[in-house]
Amino acid sequence: MYPEIRLRRLRQSAGIRRMLDAPLPGPEKFIWPAFVIDGAAKREPIDAMPGQSRLSVDQLLIDLEPVVESGVNGVLLFGLVEDSEKDYAGTAAYNDKGAVQRAIREVKSRFPDLVVTADVCVCAYTTHGHCGPLTESGDVDNDAANEVLAKIAVSYAAAGADIVAPSAMMDGQVEAIRTALDANAFNQTLLMSYSTKFASAMYGPFREAEKSQPGKGDRKGYQASYGDLRTALRESELDELEGADMLMVKPSLFYLDVLAKMREATDLPIAAYNVSGEYSMLHATAERGWGDLKGMVQESSAALVRAGADILISYWANQYDKYFRN
Ligand code: PBG
Ligand code: ZN
């Protein structure tokens, strides 16, 4: 006890602190989520997400150059289509000539070592903005959604995606996708499940980026409830049993307890999705002069790793050198 024990001895100089501190997550831990659109030479900055844009595939290749150079390991692709291409079930999502499919092909050919993940969902492709076709009563038709999700995953795998990442939170989606991949000889395609994904108020900027706000209602009937932790954890347990290769917690900064619990419960790799609202929140704070952006980015990203994340899906990833190199 004090005065013999003085913990300040252990942090008295930068050299001692460097020796004892866990390093900041390296670029190899990061996956950059990027939004791809049809056409060429298109670059649409997203107001709600400074530093992020919707990009046509040629522009994505340009932006990936420095990202790959910085050592970032992966990209997570989200697609968008014109309203005229949307339909009730989101079938444009498995169009082999779609922006995501083209992006996968071109990114893999230009950067063969970059790990390419594609988000498997239909909310940006349905007229109603929900993550699957609707039943008469307006509820998402779970099993019909699974059939669409499986087709999307197969089309991404065929384009050359390393990882497919279903985010619709349908029951049985992991099994449906794994079965379809294997039946089509894609048994090496990894499946990263958005396994514990909450119905969150932190997806606002993303929905602006993706134009995927549901027309009516919300996603509480399929995304997990933050008030029911046990069921939220069962979502991940079941996805593991269904054959997911990797699990995910999303959002992540508001759910560090969930991450830590999952870390104890599973030996699968866990990704933390540091979502759009968490990203923009720090930007907004810094913009008002209420906090140092770099400090907030480093501290919050370190928290995700400390809580148990192996992989960080993060919009900071395309600015790694700026925020993580001292
Ligand atoms: C949709 C999807 C969402 C995100 C990723 N996939 C939003 C939603 O459920 O409406 C959110 C990502 C973010 O906020 O950064 N399936
Ligand atoms: Zn969705």
Short mmCIF file of C-alpha atoms and ligand atoms in Angstrom, two decimals:
data_model
loop_
_atom_site.label_atom_id
_atom_site.label_comp_id
_atom_site.label_asym_id
_atom_site.label_seq_id
_atom_site.Cartn_x
_atom_site.Cartn_y
_atom_site.Cartn_z
CA MET A 1 0.00 0.00 0.00
CA TYR A 2 0.90 3.63 -0.29
CA PRO A 3 3.42 5.10 0.41
CA GLU A 4 5.48 2.01 -0.59
CA ILE A 5 3.40 1.19 -3.66
CA ARG A 6 3.24 4.06 -6.10
CA LEU A 7 1.59 3.19 -9.39
CA ARG A 8 2.68 6.47 -10.93
CA ARG A 9 6.18 4.90 -11.10
CA LEU A 10 4.77 2.68 -13.85
CA ARG A 11 3.80 5.59 -16.06
CA GLN A 12 6.36 8.20 -15.19
CA SER A 13 7.96 8.60 -18.61
CA ALA A 14 7.09 8.16 -22.24
CA GLY A 15 9.66 5.36 -22.50
CA ILE A 16 8.15 3.35 -19.61
CA ARG A 17 4.65 3.91 -20.94
CA ARG A 18 5.64 2.76 -24.42
CA MET A 19 7.11 -0.40 -22.90
CA LEU A 20 3.95 -1.26 -20.97
CA ASP A 21 1.18 -0.06 -23.24
CA ALA A 22 -0.49 -2.36 -25.73
CA PRO A 23 0.26 -1.00 -29.19
CA LEU A 24 -2.46 0.81 -31.12
CA PRO A 25 -4.17 -1.51 -33.57
CA GLY A 26 -2.07 -1.88 -36.70
CA PRO A 27 -3.48 -1.29 -40.19
CA GLU A 28 -3.72 -5.06 -40.72
CA LYS A 29 -6.60 -5.12 -38.23
CA PHE A 30 -8.72 -2.75 -40.29
CA ILE A 31 -11.37 -3.18 -42.92
CA TRP A 32 -12.58 -0.07 -44.73
CA PRO A 33 -16.31 0.07 -45.56
CA ALA A 34 -16.81 1.68 -48.97
CA PHE A 35 -19.89 2.59 -51.00
CA VAL A 36 -19.93 1.75 -54.69
CA ILE A 37 -22.24 3.04 -57.40
CA ASP A 38 -22.72 2.44 -61.11
CA GLY A 39 -21.16 4.60 -63.79
CA ALA A 40 -17.70 6.07 -64.16
CA ALA A 41 -15.85 9.08 -62.75
CA LYS A 42 -18.49 9.45 -60.05
CA ARG A 43 -17.65 10.69 -56.60
CA GLU A 44 -20.45 11.80 -54.28
CA PRO A 45 -19.23 13.01 -50.87
CA ILE A 46 -21.53 11.89 -48.05
CA ASP A 47 -22.51 14.95 -45.99
CA ALA A 48 -23.10 13.04 -42.80
CA MET A 49 -19.77 11.19 -43.04
CA PRO A 50 -16.81 13.53 -43.63
CA GLY A 51 -14.04 11.71 -45.52
CA GLN A 52 -16.41 9.17 -47.09
CA SER A 53 -18.00 9.18 -50.55
CA ARG A 54 -20.06 7.06 -52.84
CA LEU A 55 -17.67 6.02 -55.59
CA SER A 56 -17.93 4.49 -59.01
CA VAL A 57 -15.62 1.50 -59.38
CA ASP A 58 -12.85 3.43 -61.18
CA GLN A 59 -12.79 5.98 -58.34
CA LEU A 60 -12.78 3.24 -55.72
CA LEU A 61 -9.61 1.85 -57.31
CA ILE A 62 -8.01 5.29 -57.07
CA ASP A 63 -8.96 5.71 -53.42
CA LEU A 64 -7.80 2.23 -52.54
CA GLU A 65 -4.27 2.92 -53.71
CA PRO A 66 -3.18 4.89 -50.58
CA VAL A 67 -5.31 2.70 -48.33
CA VAL A 68 -3.48 -0.41 -49.48
CA GLU A 69 -0.23 1.50 -49.29
CA SER A 70 -0.88 2.28 -45.62
CA GLY A 71 -1.12 -1.43 -44.88
CA VAL A 72 -4.87 -1.67 -44.39
CA ASN A 73 -5.89 -5.23 -45.07
CA GLY A 74 -9.40 -5.18 -46.34
CA VAL A 75 -12.40 -3.45 -47.79
CA LEU A 76 -16.10 -4.06 -47.15
CA LEU A 77 -18.26 -3.19 -50.12
CA PHE A 78 -21.77 -1.76 -50.04
CA GLY A 79 -23.71 -1.17 -53.24
CA LEU A 80 -26.39 1.29 -54.24
CA VAL A 81 -28.72 1.34 -57.23
CA GLU A 82 -31.02 3.90 -58.81
CA ASP A 83 -34.61 3.83 -57.52
CA SER A 84 -35.71 2.50 -60.90
CA GLU A 85 -33.70 -0.67 -60.27
CA LYS A 86 -35.21 -1.35 -56.87
CA ASP A 87 -37.95 -3.94 -56.52
CA TYR A 88 -39.94 -5.70 -53.87
CA ALA A 89 -37.33 -8.37 -53.11
CA GLY A 90 -34.10 -6.54 -53.93
CA THR A 91 -33.18 -8.78 -56.85
CA ALA A 92 -30.78 -6.16 -58.29
CA ALA A 93 -28.41 -7.15 -55.48
CA TYR A 94 -27.54 -10.38 -57.30
CA ASN A 95 -27.12 -8.83 -60.72
CA ASP A 96 -23.79 -10.17 -61.95
CA LYS A 97 -23.10 -6.79 -63.60
CA GLY A 98 -23.96 -4.83 -60.45
CA ALA A 99 -21.60 -2.24 -58.98
CA VAL A 100 -20.52 -4.52 -56.13
CA GLN A 101 -19.88 -7.50 -58.40
CA ARG A 102 -17.83 -5.31 -60.74
CA ALA A 103 -16.00 -3.76 -57.83
CA ILE A 104 -15.08 -7.17 -56.44
CA ARG A 105 -13.67 -8.27 -59.80
CA GLU A 106 -11.70 -5.10 -60.40
CA VAL A 107 -10.41 -4.70 -56.86
CA LYS A 108 -9.25 -8.33 -56.73
CA SER A 109 -7.52 -7.99 -60.05
CA ARG A 110 -5.81 -4.70 -59.13
CA PHE A 111 -5.03 -5.58 -55.48
CA PRO A 112 -4.95 -9.39 -55.29
CA ASP A 113 -3.78 -9.44 -51.66
CA LEU A 114 -6.46 -7.09 -50.36
CA VAL A 115 -9.16 -9.04 -48.50
CA VAL A 116 -12.43 -8.20 -50.18
CA THR A 117 -15.66 -8.54 -48.21
CA ALA A 118 -19.12 -7.80 -49.55
CA ASP A 119 -22.16 -6.94 -47.46
CA VAL A 120 -25.05 -9.29 -48.14
CA CYS A 121 -28.38 -7.54 -47.67
CA VAL A 122 -31.20 -6.03 -49.71
CA CYS A 123 -32.22 -2.83 -47.90
CA ALA A 124 -30.45 -0.66 -50.51
CA TYR A 125 -32.16 -2.63 -53.30
CA THR A 126 -35.77 -2.89 -52.13
CA THR A 127 -38.45 -0.30 -52.88
CA HIS A 128 -39.57 -0.40 -49.22
CA GLY A 129 -36.05 -0.30 -47.73
CA HIS A 130 -36.37 -3.38 -45.54
CA CYS A 131 -33.80 -6.17 -45.38
CA GLY A 132 -36.00 -8.74 -47.14
CA PRO A 133 -39.27 -9.05 -49.07
CA LEU A 134 -42.39 -8.26 -47.05
CA THR A 135 -45.38 -10.46 -46.28
CA GLU A 136 -49.00 -9.28 -46.66
CA SER A 137 -48.92 -7.93 -43.12
CA GLY A 138 -45.81 -5.86 -43.82
CA ASP A 139 -43.44 -8.03 -41.82
CA VAL A 140 -40.18 -9.21 -43.41
CA ASP A 141 -40.67 -12.69 -44.86
CA ASN A 142 -37.76 -14.46 -43.19
CA ASP A 143 -37.48 -17.56 -45.35
CA ALA A 144 -38.05 -15.73 -48.62
CA ALA A 145 -35.33 -13.28 -47.56
CA ASN A 146 -32.92 -16.18 -46.98
CA GLU A 147 -33.36 -17.36 -50.56
CA VAL A 148 -32.49 -13.91 -51.89
CA LEU A 149 -29.53 -13.54 -49.50
CA ALA A 150 -28.15 -16.90 -50.62
CA LYS A 151 -28.30 -15.81 -54.26
CA ILE A 152 -26.50 -12.57 -53.45
CA ALA A 153 -23.77 -14.39 -51.55
CA VAL A 154 -23.22 -16.83 -54.41
CA SER A 155 -23.01 -13.98 -56.90
CA TYR A 156 -20.38 -12.20 -54.74
CA ALA A 157 -18.43 -15.42 -54.33
CA ALA A 158 -18.55 -15.97 -58.08
CA ALA A 159 -17.16 -12.47 -58.58
CA GLY A 160 -14.26 -13.41 -56.32
CA ALA A 161 -15.11 -12.05 -52.87
CA ASP A 162 -12.96 -13.51 -50.11
CA ILE A 163 -15.66 -12.97 -47.50
CA VAL A 164 -19.42 -12.58 -47.67
CA ALA A 165 -21.04 -10.77 -44.77
CA PRO A 166 -24.79 -11.17 -44.29
CA SER A 167 -26.27 -8.25 -42.35
CA ALA A 168 -30.03 -8.80 -42.63
CA MET A 169 -30.48 -10.54 -39.24
CA MET A 170 -32.80 -13.20 -40.66
CA ASP A 171 -33.10 -16.46 -38.75
CA GLY A 172 -31.18 -19.17 -40.57
CA GLN A 173 -29.42 -16.82 -42.98
CA VAL A 174 -25.97 -18.18 -42.18
CA GLU A 175 -27.00 -21.77 -42.81
CA ALA A 176 -28.84 -20.83 -45.99
CA ILE A 177 -25.81 -18.98 -47.33
CA ARG A 178 -23.25 -21.61 -46.31
CA THR A 179 -25.34 -24.33 -47.96
CA ALA A 180 -25.69 -22.33 -51.18
CA LEU A 181 -21.99 -21.47 -51.29
CA ASP A 182 -20.97 -25.08 -50.79
CA ALA A 183 -23.46 -26.30 -53.37
CA ASN A 184 -21.82 -23.94 -55.86
CA ALA A 185 -18.27 -25.06 -55.09
CA PHE A 186 -17.43 -21.96 -53.05
CA ASN A 187 -16.37 -23.86 -49.98
CA GLN A 188 -13.40 -21.55 -49.49
CA THR A 189 -15.49 -18.38 -49.35
CA LEU A 190 -15.47 -17.12 -45.78
CA LEU A 191 -18.69 -16.19 -44.06
CA MET A 192 -18.51 -13.29 -41.65
CA SER A 193 -21.86 -12.95 -39.98
CA TYR A 194 -23.20 -9.69 -38.64
CA SER A 195 -24.11 -12.01 -35.82
CA THR A 196 -25.05 -9.66 -32.99
CA LYS A 197 -26.37 -6.61 -34.79
CA PHE A 198 -28.59 -4.31 -32.80
CA ALA A 199 -31.51 -2.17 -33.91
CA SER A 200 -29.53 0.98 -33.28
CA ALA A 201 -29.98 4.72 -33.53
CA MET A 202 -26.35 4.92 -34.67
CA TYR A 203 -26.93 3.92 -38.31
CA GLY A 204 -28.30 7.30 -39.41
CA PRO A 205 -25.34 8.56 -41.47
CA PHE A 206 -25.03 5.17 -43.18
CA ARG A 207 -28.66 5.18 -44.20
CA GLU A 208 -28.10 8.60 -45.72
CA ALA A 209 -25.06 7.22 -47.56
CA GLU A 210 -26.91 4.13 -48.73
CA LYS A 211 -30.33 5.74 -49.15
CA SER A 212 -31.61 2.69 -47.31
CA GLN A 213 -33.92 4.19 -44.69
CA PRO A 214 -37.01 1.96 -44.48
CA GLY A 215 -40.01 3.73 -45.97
CA LYS A 216 -42.33 2.54 -43.20
CA GLY A 217 -41.57 1.11 -39.80
CA ASP A 218 -38.18 0.20 -38.38
CA ARG A 219 -35.88 -2.80 -38.16
CA LYS A 220 -36.72 -3.81 -34.58
CA GLY A 221 -38.51 -6.95 -35.75
CA TYR A 222 -35.27 -8.43 -37.07
CA GLN A 223 -32.28 -6.60 -35.59
CA ALA A 224 -31.46 -7.43 -31.96
CA SER A 225 -32.81 -5.41 -29.06
CA TYR A 226 -30.22 -3.74 -26.87
CA GLY A 227 -32.53 -4.31 -23.93
CA ASP A 228 -32.33 -8.08 -24.25
CA LEU A 229 -28.70 -9.04 -23.90
CA ARG A 230 -29.23 -12.78 -23.61
CA THR A 231 -31.10 -13.06 -26.90
CA ALA A 232 -28.54 -10.80 -28.55
CA LEU A 233 -25.79 -13.21 -27.46
CA ARG A 234 -27.79 -16.22 -28.66
CA GLU A 235 -27.80 -14.63 -32.11
CA SER A 236 -24.03 -15.07 -32.23
CA GLU A 237 -24.10 -18.55 -30.67
CA LEU A 238 -26.58 -19.75 -33.28
CA ASP A 239 -24.60 -18.22 -36.14
CA GLU A 240 -21.55 -20.10 -34.94
CA LEU A 241 -23.57 -23.34 -34.93
CA GLU A 242 -24.89 -22.53 -38.42
CA GLY A 243 -21.35 -22.36 -39.73
CA ALA A 244 -20.21 -18.73 -39.55
CA ASP A 245 -16.42 -18.43 -39.79
CA MET A 246 -16.35 -15.08 -38.02
CA LEU A 247 -18.73 -13.20 -35.80
CA MET A 248 -19.45 -9.50 -35.39
CA VAL A 249 -20.75 -6.99 -32.89
CA LYS A 250 -22.45 -3.92 -34.32
CA PRO A 251 -22.47 -1.12 -33.29
CA SER A 252 -19.38 -1.59 -31.20
CA LEU A 253 -18.46 1.40 -29.02
CA PHE A 254 -21.85 1.29 -27.32
CA TYR A 255 -21.53 -2.48 -26.94
CA LEU A 256 -18.11 -3.12 -25.47
CA ASP A 257 -19.71 -5.31 -22.81
CA VAL A 258 -21.19 -7.49 -25.54
CA LEU A 259 -17.83 -7.74 -27.27
CA ALA A 260 -16.14 -8.76 -24.02
CA LYS A 261 -18.79 -11.38 -23.28
CA MET A 262 -18.52 -12.83 -26.76
CA ARG A 263 -14.75 -12.93 -26.47
CA GLU A 264 -15.17 -15.27 -23.50
CA ALA A 265 -17.86 -17.37 -25.13
CA THR A 266 -16.28 -18.13 -28.51
CA ASP A 267 -12.97 -18.93 -30.17
CA LEU A 268 -14.14 -17.60 -33.52
CA PRO A 269 -12.62 -14.35 -34.75
CA ILE A 270 -14.78 -11.37 -33.81
CA ALA A 271 -15.15 -8.19 -35.83
CA ALA A 272 -16.24 -4.92 -34.26
CA TYR A 273 -18.20 -2.68 -36.61
CA ASN A 274 -17.44 0.88 -35.57
CA VAL A 275 -20.58 2.22 -37.26
CA SER A 276 -21.37 5.42 -39.08
CA GLY A 277 -23.00 7.19 -36.13
CA GLU A 278 -19.97 6.44 -33.97
CA TYR A 279 -17.71 7.82 -36.68
CA SER A 280 -19.71 10.97 -37.32
CA MET A 281 -20.19 11.62 -33.61
CA LEU A 282 -16.44 12.07 -33.16
CA HIS A 283 -16.23 14.26 -36.25
CA ALA A 284 -19.07 16.45 -34.98
CA THR A 285 -17.48 16.79 -31.55
CA ALA A 286 -14.15 17.78 -33.05
CA GLU A 287 -15.76 20.19 -35.48
CA ARG A 288 -17.27 22.09 -32.55
CA GLY A 289 -13.91 22.25 -30.86
CA TRP A 290 -15.03 19.94 -28.08
CA GLY A 291 -12.43 17.24 -28.50
CA ASP A 292 -9.26 16.28 -30.30
CA LEU A 293 -10.21 14.05 -33.20
CA LYS A 294 -7.01 12.05 -33.38
CA GLY A 295 -7.06 11.40 -29.64
CA MET A 296 -10.69 10.27 -29.78
CA VAL A 297 -10.08 8.03 -32.76
CA GLN A 298 -7.10 6.32 -31.15
CA GLU A 299 -8.73 5.90 -27.74
CA SER A 300 -12.00 4.51 -29.10
CA SER A 301 -10.27 2.13 -31.52
CA ALA A 302 -7.99 0.86 -28.75
CA ALA A 303 -11.09 0.18 -26.65
CA LEU A 304 -12.49 -2.10 -29.33
CA VAL A 305 -9.36 -4.22 -29.40
CA ARG A 306 -9.13 -4.29 -25.61
CA ALA A 307 -12.74 -5.50 -25.38
CA GLY A 308 -11.88 -8.43 -27.64
CA ALA A 309 -12.16 -7.47 -31.30
CA ASP A 310 -9.79 -9.17 -33.74
CA ILE A 311 -10.94 -7.10 -36.70
CA LEU A 312 -12.03 -3.46 -36.86
CA ILE A 313 -14.52 -2.50 -39.52
CA SER A 314 -14.00 1.21 -39.42
CA TYR A 315 -14.42 4.35 -41.51
CA TRP A 316 -11.14 5.55 -40.05
CA ALA A 317 -9.42 2.87 -42.11
CA ASN A 318 -9.09 4.98 -45.25
CA GLN A 319 -7.29 7.60 -43.14
CA TYR A 320 -5.09 5.23 -41.16
CA ASP A 321 -1.85 7.17 -41.51
CA LYS A 322 -3.49 10.42 -40.46
CA TYR A 323 -5.10 9.09 -37.29
CA PHE A 324 -2.89 6.27 -36.11
CA ARG A 325 0.67 7.26 -36.90
CA ASN A 326 2.18 9.57 -34.36
C1 PBG B 1 -27.98 -2.79 -43.51
C2 PBG B 1 -26.74 -2.28 -42.87
C3 PBG B 1 -26.69 -1.20 -42.00
C4 PBG B 1 -25.34 -1.00 -41.69
C5 PBG B 1 -24.61 -1.97 -42.37
N1 PBG B 1 -25.51 -2.78 -43.09
C6 PBG B 1 -27.70 -0.28 -41.50
C7 PBG B 1 -29.04 -0.71 -41.14
O1 PBG B 1 -29.25 -1.78 -40.58
O2 PBG B 1 -29.93 0.08 -41.44
C8 PBG B 1 -24.87 0.10 -40.79
C9 PBG B 1 -23.49 0.52 -40.93
C10 PBG B 1 -23.18 1.82 -40.33
O3 PBG B 1 -24.03 2.51 -39.70
O4 PBG B 1 -22.01 2.21 -40.46
N2 PBG B 1 -28.14 -4.14 -43.62
ZN ZN B 2 -30.23 -4.48 -44.64
#
